[in-house]
Coordinates of C-alpha atoms in Angstrom, one line a residue:
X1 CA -25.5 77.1 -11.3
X2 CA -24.0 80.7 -10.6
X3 CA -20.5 80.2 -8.5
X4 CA -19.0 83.1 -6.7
X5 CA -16.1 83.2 -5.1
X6 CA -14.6 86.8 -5.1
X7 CA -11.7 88.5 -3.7
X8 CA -12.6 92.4 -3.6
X9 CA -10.2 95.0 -2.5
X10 CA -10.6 96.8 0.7
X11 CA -13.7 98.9 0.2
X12 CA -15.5 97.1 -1.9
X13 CA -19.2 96.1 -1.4
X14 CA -18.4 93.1 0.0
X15 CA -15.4 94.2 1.7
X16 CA -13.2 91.2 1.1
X17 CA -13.3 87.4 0.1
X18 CA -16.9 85.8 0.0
X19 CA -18.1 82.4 -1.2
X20 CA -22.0 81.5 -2.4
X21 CA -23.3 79.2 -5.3
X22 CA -27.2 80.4 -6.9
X23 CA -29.7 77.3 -7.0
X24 CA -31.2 76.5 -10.7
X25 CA -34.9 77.5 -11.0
X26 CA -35.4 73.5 -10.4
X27 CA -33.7 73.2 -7.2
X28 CA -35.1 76.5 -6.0
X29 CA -38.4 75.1 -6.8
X30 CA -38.1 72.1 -4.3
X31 CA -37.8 74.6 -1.5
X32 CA -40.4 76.7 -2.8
X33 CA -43.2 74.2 -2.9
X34 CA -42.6 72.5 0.6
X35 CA -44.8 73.1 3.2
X36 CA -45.5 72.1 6.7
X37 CA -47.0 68.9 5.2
X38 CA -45.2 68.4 2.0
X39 CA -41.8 67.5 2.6
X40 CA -39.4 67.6 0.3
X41 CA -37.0 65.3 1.1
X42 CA -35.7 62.3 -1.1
X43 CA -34.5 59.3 1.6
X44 CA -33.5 55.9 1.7
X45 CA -33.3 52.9 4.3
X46 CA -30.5 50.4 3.8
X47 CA -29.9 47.3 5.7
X48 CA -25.9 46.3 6.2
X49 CA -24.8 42.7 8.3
X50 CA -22.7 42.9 11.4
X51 CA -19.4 43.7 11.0
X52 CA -16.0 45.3 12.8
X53 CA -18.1 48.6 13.8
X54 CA -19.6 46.4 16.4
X55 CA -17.5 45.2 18.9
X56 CA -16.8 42.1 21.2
X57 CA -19.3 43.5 23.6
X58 CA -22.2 44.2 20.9
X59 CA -21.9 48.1 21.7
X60 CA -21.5 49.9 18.2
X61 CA -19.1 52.3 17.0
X62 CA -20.9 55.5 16.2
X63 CA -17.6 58.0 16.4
X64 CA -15.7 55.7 13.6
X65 CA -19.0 56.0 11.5
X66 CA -19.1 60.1 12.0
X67 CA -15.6 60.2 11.3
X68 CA -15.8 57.7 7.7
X69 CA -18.4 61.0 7.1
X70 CA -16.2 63.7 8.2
X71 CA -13.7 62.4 5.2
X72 CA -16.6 61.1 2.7
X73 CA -18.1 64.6 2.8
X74 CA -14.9 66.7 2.4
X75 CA -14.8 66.9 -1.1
X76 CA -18.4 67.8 -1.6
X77 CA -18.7 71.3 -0.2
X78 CA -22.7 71.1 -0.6
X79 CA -22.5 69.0 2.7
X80 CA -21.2 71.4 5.1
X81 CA -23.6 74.4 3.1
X82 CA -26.7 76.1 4.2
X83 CA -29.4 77.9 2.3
X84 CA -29.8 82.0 2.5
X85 CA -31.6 84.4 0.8
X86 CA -31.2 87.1 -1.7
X87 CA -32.8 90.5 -0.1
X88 CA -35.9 91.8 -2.4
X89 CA -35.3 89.0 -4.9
X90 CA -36.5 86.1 -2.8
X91 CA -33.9 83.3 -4.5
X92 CA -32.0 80.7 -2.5
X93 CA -28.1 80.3 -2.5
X94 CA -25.5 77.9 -0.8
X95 CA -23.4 79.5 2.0
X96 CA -20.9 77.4 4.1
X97 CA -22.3 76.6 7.1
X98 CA -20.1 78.6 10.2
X99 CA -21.8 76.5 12.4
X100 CA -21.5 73.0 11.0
X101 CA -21.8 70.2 13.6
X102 CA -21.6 66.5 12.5
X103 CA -23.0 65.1 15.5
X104 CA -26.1 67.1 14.6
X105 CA -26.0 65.2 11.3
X106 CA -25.0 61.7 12.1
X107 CA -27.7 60.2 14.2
X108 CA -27.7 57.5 16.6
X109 CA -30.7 55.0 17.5
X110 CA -31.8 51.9 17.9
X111 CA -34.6 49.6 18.4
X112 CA -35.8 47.1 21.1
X113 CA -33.9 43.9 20.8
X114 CA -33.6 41.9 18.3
X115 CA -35.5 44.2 15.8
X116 CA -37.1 43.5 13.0
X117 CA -38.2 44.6 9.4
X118 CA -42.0 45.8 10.7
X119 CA -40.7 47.9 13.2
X120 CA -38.1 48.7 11.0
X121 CA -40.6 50.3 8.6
X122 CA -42.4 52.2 11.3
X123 CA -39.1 54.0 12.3
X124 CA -38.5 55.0 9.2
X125 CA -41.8 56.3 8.9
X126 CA -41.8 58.9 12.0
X127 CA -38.3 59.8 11.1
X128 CA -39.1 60.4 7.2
X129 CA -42.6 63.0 8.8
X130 CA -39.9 65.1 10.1
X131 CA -38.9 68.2 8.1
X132 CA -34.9 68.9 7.8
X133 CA -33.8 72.2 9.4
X134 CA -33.3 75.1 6.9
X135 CA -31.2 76.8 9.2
X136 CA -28.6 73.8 8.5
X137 CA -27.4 71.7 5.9
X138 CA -30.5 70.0 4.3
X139 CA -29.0 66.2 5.1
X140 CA -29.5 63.9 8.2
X141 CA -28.1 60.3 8.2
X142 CA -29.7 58.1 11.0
X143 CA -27.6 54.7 11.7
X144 CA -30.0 52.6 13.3
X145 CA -28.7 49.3 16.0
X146 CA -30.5 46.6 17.2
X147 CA -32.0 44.6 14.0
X148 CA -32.0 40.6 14.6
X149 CA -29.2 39.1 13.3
X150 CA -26.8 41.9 14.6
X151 CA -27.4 44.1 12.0
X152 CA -27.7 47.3 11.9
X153 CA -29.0 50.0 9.2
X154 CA -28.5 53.8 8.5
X155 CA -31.5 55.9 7.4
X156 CA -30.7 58.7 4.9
X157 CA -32.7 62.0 3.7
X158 CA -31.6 64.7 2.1
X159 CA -33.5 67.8 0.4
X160 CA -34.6 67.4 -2.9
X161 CA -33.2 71.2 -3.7
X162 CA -29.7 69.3 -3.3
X163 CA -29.9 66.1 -5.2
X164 CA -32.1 64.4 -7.8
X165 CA -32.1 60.8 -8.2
X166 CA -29.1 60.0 -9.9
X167 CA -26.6 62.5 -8.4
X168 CA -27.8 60.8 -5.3
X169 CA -26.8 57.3 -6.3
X170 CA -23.3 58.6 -7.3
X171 CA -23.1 60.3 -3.7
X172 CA -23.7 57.1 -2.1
X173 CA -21.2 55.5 -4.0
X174 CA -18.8 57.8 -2.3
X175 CA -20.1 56.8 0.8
X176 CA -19.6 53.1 0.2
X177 CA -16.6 50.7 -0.9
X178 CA -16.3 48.0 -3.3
X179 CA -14.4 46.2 -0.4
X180 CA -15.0 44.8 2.9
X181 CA -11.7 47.5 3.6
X182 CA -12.7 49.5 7.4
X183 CA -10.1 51.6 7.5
X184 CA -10.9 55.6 7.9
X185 CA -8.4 58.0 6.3
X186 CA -8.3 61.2 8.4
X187 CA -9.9 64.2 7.0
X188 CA -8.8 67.1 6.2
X189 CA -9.3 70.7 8.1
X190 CA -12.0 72.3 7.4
X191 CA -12.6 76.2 7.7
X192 CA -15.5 77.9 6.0
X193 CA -15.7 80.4 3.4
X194 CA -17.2 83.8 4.6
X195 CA -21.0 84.5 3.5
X196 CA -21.5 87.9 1.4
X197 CA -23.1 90.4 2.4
X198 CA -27.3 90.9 2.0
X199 CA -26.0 94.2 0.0
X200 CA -23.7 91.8 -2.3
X201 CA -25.9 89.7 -2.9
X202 CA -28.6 91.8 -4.1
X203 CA -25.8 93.8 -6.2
X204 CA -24.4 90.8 -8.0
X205 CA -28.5 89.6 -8.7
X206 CA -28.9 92.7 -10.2
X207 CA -25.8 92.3 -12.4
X208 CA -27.1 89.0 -13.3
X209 CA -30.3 90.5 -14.7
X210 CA -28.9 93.6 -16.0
X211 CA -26.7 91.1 -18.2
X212 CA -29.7 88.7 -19.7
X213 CA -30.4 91.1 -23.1
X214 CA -26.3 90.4 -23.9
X215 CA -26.7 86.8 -23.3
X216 CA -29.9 87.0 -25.1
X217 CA -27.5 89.0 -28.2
X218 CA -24.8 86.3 -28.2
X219 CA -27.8 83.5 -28.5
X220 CA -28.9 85.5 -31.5
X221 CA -25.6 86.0 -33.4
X222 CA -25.1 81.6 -32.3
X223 CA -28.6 81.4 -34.3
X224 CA -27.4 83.7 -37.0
X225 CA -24.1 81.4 -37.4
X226 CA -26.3 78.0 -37.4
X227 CA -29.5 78.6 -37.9
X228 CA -30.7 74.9 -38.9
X229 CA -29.9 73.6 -35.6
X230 CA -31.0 76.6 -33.3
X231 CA -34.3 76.0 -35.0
X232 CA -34.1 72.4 -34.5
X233 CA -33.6 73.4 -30.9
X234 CA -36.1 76.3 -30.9
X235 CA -39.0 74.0 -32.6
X236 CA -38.0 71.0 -30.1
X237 CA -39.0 73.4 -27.3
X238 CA -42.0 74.6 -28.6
X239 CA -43.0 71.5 -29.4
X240 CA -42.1 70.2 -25.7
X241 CA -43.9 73.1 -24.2
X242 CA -46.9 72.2 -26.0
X243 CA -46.9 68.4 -25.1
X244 CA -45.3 69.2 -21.8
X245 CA -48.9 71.1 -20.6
X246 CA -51.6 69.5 -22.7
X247 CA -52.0 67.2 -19.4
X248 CA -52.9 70.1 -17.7
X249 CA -56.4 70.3 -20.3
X250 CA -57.5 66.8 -19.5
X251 CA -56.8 66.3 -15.8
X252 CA -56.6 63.0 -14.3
X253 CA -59.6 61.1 -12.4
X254 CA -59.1 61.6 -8.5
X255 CA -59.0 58.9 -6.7
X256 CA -58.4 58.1 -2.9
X257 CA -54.8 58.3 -3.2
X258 CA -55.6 62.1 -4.1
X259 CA -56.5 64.2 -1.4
X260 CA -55.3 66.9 0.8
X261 CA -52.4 65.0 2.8
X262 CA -50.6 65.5 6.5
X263 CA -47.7 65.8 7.9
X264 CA -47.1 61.8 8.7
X265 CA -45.9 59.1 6.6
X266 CA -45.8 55.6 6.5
X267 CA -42.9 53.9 4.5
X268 CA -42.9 49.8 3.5
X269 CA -41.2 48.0 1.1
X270 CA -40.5 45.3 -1.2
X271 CA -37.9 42.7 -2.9
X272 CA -38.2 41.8 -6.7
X273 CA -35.3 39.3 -8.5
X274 CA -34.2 41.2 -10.7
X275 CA -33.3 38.3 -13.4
X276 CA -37.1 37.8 -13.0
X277 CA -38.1 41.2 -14.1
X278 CA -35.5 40.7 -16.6
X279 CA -37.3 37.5 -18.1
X280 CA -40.4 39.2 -18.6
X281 CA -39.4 41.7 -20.6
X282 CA -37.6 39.3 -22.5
X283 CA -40.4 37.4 -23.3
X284 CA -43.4 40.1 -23.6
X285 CA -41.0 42.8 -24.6
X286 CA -40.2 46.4 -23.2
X287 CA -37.6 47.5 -20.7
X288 CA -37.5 46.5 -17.0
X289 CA -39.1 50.0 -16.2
X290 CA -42.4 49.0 -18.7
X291 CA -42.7 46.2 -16.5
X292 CA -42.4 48.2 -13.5
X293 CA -45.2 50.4 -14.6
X294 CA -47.2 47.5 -16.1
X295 CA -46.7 46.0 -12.3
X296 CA -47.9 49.4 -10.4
X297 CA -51.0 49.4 -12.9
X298 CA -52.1 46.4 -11.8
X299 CA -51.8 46.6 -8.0
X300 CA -53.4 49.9 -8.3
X301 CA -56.4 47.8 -10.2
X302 CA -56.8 45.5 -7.4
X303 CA -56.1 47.9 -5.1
X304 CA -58.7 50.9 -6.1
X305 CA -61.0 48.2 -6.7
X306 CA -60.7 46.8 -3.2
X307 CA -61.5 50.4 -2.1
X308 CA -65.1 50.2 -3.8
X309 CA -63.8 52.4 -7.3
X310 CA -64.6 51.8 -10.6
X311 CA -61.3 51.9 -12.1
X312 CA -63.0 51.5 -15.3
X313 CA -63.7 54.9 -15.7
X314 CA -60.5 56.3 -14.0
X315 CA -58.1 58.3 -15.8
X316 CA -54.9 57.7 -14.0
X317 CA -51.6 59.0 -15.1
X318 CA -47.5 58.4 -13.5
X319 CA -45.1 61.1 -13.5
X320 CA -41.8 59.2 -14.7
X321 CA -38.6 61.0 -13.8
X322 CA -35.9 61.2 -16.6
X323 CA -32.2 62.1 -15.9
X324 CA -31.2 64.9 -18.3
X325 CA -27.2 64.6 -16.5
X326 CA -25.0 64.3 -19.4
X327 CA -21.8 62.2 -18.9
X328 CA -20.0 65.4 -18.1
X329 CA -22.3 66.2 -14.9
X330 CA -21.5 63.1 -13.1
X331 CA -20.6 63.0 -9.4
X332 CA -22.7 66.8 -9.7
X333 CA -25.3 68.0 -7.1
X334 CA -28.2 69.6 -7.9
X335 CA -31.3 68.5 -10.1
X336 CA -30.8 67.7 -14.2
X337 CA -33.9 66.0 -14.3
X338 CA -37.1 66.0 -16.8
X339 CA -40.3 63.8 -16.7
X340 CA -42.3 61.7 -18.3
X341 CA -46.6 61.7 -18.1
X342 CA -47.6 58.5 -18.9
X343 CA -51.1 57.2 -18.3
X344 CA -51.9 53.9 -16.3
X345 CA -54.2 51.3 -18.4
X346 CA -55.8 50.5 -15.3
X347 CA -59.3 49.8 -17.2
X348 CA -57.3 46.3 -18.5
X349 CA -57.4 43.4 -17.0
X350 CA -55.2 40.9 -19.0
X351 CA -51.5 41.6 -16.9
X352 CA -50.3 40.8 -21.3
X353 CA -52.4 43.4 -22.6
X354 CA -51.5 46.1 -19.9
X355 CA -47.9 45.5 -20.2
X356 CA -48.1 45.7 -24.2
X357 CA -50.1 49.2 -23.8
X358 CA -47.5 50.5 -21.4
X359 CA -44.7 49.7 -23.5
X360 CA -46.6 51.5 -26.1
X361 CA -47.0 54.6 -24.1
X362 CA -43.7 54.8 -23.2
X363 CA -42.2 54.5 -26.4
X364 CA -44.2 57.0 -27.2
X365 CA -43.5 59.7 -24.9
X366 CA -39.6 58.9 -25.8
X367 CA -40.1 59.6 -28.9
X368 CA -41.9 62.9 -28.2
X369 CA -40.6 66.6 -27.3
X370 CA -42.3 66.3 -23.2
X371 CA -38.9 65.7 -21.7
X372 CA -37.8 69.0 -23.8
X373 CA -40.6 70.8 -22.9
X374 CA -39.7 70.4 -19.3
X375 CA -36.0 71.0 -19.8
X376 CA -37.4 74.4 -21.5
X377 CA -39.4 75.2 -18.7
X378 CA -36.8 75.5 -16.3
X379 CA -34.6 77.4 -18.6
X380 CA -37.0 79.8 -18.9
X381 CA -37.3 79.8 -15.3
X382 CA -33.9 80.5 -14.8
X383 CA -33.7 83.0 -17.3
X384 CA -37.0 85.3 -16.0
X385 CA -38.5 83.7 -12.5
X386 CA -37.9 80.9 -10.5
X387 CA -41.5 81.1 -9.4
X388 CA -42.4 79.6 -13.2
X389 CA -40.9 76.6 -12.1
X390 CA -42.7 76.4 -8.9
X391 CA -46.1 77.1 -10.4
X392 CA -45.4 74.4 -12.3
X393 CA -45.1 71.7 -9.9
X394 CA -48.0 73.1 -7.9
X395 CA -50.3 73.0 -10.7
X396 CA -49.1 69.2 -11.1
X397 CA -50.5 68.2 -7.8
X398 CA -53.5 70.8 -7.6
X399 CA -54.8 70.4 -11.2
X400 CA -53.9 66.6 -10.9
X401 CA -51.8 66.5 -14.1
X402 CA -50.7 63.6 -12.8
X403 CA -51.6 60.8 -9.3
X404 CA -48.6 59.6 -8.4
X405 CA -44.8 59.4 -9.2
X406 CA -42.8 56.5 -10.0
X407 CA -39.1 56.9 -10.1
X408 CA -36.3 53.9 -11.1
X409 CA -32.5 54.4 -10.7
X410 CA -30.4 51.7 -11.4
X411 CA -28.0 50.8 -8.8
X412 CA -24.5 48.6 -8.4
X413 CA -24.9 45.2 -9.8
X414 CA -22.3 44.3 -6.9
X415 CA -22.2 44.5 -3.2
X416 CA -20.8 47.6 -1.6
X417 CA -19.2 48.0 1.9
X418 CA -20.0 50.4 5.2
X419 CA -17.0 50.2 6.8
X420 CA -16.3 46.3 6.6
X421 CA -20.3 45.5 6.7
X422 CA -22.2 44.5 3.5
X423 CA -25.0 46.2 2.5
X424 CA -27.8 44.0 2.0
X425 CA -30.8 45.8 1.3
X426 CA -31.4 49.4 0.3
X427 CA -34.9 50.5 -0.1
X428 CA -35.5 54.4 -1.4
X429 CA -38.1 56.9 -1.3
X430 CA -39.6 59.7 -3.0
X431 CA -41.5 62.6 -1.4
X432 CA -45.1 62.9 -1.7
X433 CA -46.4 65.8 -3.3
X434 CA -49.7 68.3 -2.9
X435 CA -52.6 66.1 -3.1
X436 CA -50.6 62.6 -3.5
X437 CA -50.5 60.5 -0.7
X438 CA -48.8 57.5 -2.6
X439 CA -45.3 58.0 -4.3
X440 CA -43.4 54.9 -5.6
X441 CA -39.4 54.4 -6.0
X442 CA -36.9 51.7 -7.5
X443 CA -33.7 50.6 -6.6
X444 CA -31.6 48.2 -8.9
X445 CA -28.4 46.9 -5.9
X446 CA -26.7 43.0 -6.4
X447 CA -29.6 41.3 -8.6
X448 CA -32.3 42.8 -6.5
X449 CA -35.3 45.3 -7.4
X450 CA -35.9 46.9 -4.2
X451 CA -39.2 49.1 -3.8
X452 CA -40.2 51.6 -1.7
X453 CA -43.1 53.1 -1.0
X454 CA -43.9 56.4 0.7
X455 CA -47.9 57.2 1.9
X456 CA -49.5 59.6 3.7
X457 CA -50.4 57.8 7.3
X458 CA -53.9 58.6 7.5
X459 CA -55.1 58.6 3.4
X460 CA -53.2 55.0 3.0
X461 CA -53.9 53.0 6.2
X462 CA -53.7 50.1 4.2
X463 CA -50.4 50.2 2.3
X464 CA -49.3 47.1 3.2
X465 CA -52.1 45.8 1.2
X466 CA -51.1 47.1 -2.1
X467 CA -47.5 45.9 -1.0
X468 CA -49.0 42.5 -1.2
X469 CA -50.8 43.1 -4.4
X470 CA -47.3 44.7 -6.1
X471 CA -46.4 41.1 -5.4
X472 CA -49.7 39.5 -6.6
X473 CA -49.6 41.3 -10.0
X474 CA -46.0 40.8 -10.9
X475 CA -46.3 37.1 -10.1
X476 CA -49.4 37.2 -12.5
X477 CA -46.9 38.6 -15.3
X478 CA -44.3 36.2 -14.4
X479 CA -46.9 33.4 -15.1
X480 CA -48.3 35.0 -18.2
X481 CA -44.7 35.3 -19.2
X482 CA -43.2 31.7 -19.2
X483 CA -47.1 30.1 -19.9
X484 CA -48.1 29.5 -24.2
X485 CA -50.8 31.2 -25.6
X486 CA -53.5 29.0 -25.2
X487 CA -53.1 28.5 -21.6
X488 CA -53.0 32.4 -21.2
X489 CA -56.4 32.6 -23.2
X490 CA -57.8 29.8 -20.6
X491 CA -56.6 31.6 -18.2
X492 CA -58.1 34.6 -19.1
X493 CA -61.7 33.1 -19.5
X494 CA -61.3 31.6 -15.9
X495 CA -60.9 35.4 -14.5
X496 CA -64.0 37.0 -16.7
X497 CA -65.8 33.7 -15.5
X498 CA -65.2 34.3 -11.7
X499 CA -65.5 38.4 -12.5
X500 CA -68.9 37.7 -13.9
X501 CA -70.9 35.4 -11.2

């Protein structure tokens, strides 16, 4: 990411000190393919006990909670930043916000008393239709009163141009504590750094591109000094290109969670023991996320099949994100992020067999050059157009490369802390896409796989149903898992006995 932060004589183009930061081709990309009814958001809904921000009265304490942000937020500038615009270039950069306004950012609601989890869930849903203000920082943080038991919880969503997956784990981290500790350190004063000019900013664009070829020379003489690895690297690319977009030749089936999608969204969700999970792979083999996938297959069976299909002859594939943040990039905002098409064995019925093929297919794919050839993509989007980038991810939704996405992050094994309360739950989401009404993400916190799923309102009426049968199909593999062989096999007969009359 391009950082400028100049201090030009009196004069000069931009007459004086001015601040911006250029967005990566990826990041850029996220604003470019939202629309009125794709939102681009990544969220999250997390659940914390009553505890000293409540007080003797039951009122809560929404001024201490904008203040903990005030001081959270001061050492990530990207916070208190809003996006502009280079003139005749059409890319996206990070200017502070003169007009920053915390209030605006830290919500305050509630629901009817003593809330619960349902109407929870439907909260989250009309808050996670609306569209964040590009005219502000892309972040809103909802803290939510009235849930039984006291408790309260805090609704997050911030644009997907600012964080990926990962980065936004580490971010909450920042916002949390290992300890029950409610103190709140004053923050710091903040002023913000003046924006360039339109004129500067189109000057120092063109500089940019005027000085491509000499980057392009010093690549060639780092070839000429090492050419074994640079052609390593340049035949990992172009192997990753090619395996990156042969999806795009053999589109997947569409199905009813494929269709043009609105504006509105319905969000549920779901609790897995993790130890659980754990003991299935340990017995059938794979990784927690092959059982994850092997799971979404299967309630996507039942559930497609409930809707009258054929999943027989459906072609379905997942797009699996990857984090490409080294160790180095840490604590960083912005996207390092590459993906993973894997198909769905949907046409197999034995919850053994379909877990076996997934962990096939994703040992595959991590053996192959796709996550390159995505990592290459946005390269080459950053070197010549952001639009490449965008084109991209539109073609993935229009030409169905792939039907939905399904996303794990690991989380703390250990409970974390708002202010004195504990965090029991924290559910996440991942925006839909064009012509996806169904995305699916994962949540590793204190022994607990929480899901969450994101649907368009009117394509998925019914999402509660293949909640239920997420449930259904991982209790099948739990079975299958601690069960012998022959059982498994009786087992097995039983279901092609009662598929048959």
């Amino acid at each position: 990411m391009l950082v400028r932060d100049v201090e030009e004589p009196v004069g000069g183009a931009g007459m004086g000190y001015h601040h911006y930061d250029r967005l990566s081709a990826l990041d850029a990309a996220f604003l470019a393919i939202e629309s009125a009814d794709v939102h681009m958001h990544v969220a999250s809904v997390g659940v914390f006990e009553r505890g000293p921000l409540h007080g003797a009265d039951g009122s809560f304490d929404i001024e201490r909670v904008r203040r903990a942000m005030q001081t959270a937020i001061q050492d990530t500038p990207r916070f208190r930043q809003r996006i502009a615009w280079i003139p005749f270039f059409d890319h996206p950069v990070w200017v502070d916000d003169e007009r920053f306004n915390l209030a605006y950012h830290v919500r305050h609601t509630g629901l009817p008393r003593p809330g619960d989890e349902r109407q929870l869930k439907r909260l989250a849903g009309r808050i996670l239709s609306q569209p964040l203000d590009r005219g502000r920082p892309l972040w809103e943080m909802w803290v939510v009163e009235g849930l039984e038991e006291q408790r309260f919880a805090v609704i997050t969503k911030v644009h997907h141009c600012l964080i990926d997956g990962v980065s936004g784990v580490e971010l909450l981290a920042t916002l949390l504590r290992t300890t029950p500790d409610p103190t709140v350190e004053p923050a710091r004063r903040w002023l913000p750094r003046p924006a360039p000019s339109g004129l500067r900013l189109a000057a120092d664009e063109c500089a940019r591109r005027a000085s491509l070829p000499f980057a392009l020379l010093g690549a060639g003489r780092r070839v000429l000094s090492d050419p074994g690895t640079a052609w390593r690297g340049v035949r990992d690319a172009a192997e990753g290109l090619i395996e990156s977009t042969a999806p795009t030749l053999q589109p997947t089936t569409p199905t009813p969670l494929n269709v043009d999608i609105g504006p509105f969204r319905r969000f549920d969700w779901a609790r897995f023991d993790l130890d659980a999970v754990k003991e299935v792979k340990n017995r059938l083999g794979g990784t927690v996320n092959d059982v994850v996938v092997a799971t979404v297959a299967g309630a996507l069976r039942l559930f497609l099949r409930q809707r009258g299909e054929r999943v027989e002859d459906l072609r379905v594939r997942a797009m699996l994100p990857v984090s490409t943040r080294s160790a180095a990039e840490r604590g960083r905002l912005g996207n390092r992020v590459s993906f993973m098409m894997s198909p769905l064995p949907l046409d197999e019925a034995d919850p053994r067999r379909r877990l076996q093929r997934v962990t096939e297919t994703t040992s595959r794919l991590k053996g192959s050059k796709q996550v390159h050839g995505f990592d290459f993509i946005g390269t080459l989007s950053d070197w010549i157009s952001p639009s490449i980038a965008a084109g991209f991810a539109r073609l993935g939704g229009r030409g169905r490369v792939y039907n939905l996405v399904v996303t794990n992050v690991p989380g703390p094994p250990f409970p974390v802390y708002m202010l004195g309360s504990r965090m029991q739950s924290i559910f996440p989401l991942v925006p839909l896409y064009t012509n996806q009404a169904l995305g699916i993400a994962l949540f590793s916190y204190e022994g607990v796989l929480h899901w969450g799923f994101n649907a368009d309102w009117e394509a998925v009426p019914d999402l509660h149903d293949l909640v239920e049968a997420v449930y259904g199909e991982f209790e099948l593999l739990r079975k299958t898992a601690t069960e012998g062989p022959a059982s498994a096999r009786r087992r097995r007969r039983t279901r092609r006995d009662a598929g048959a009359s």
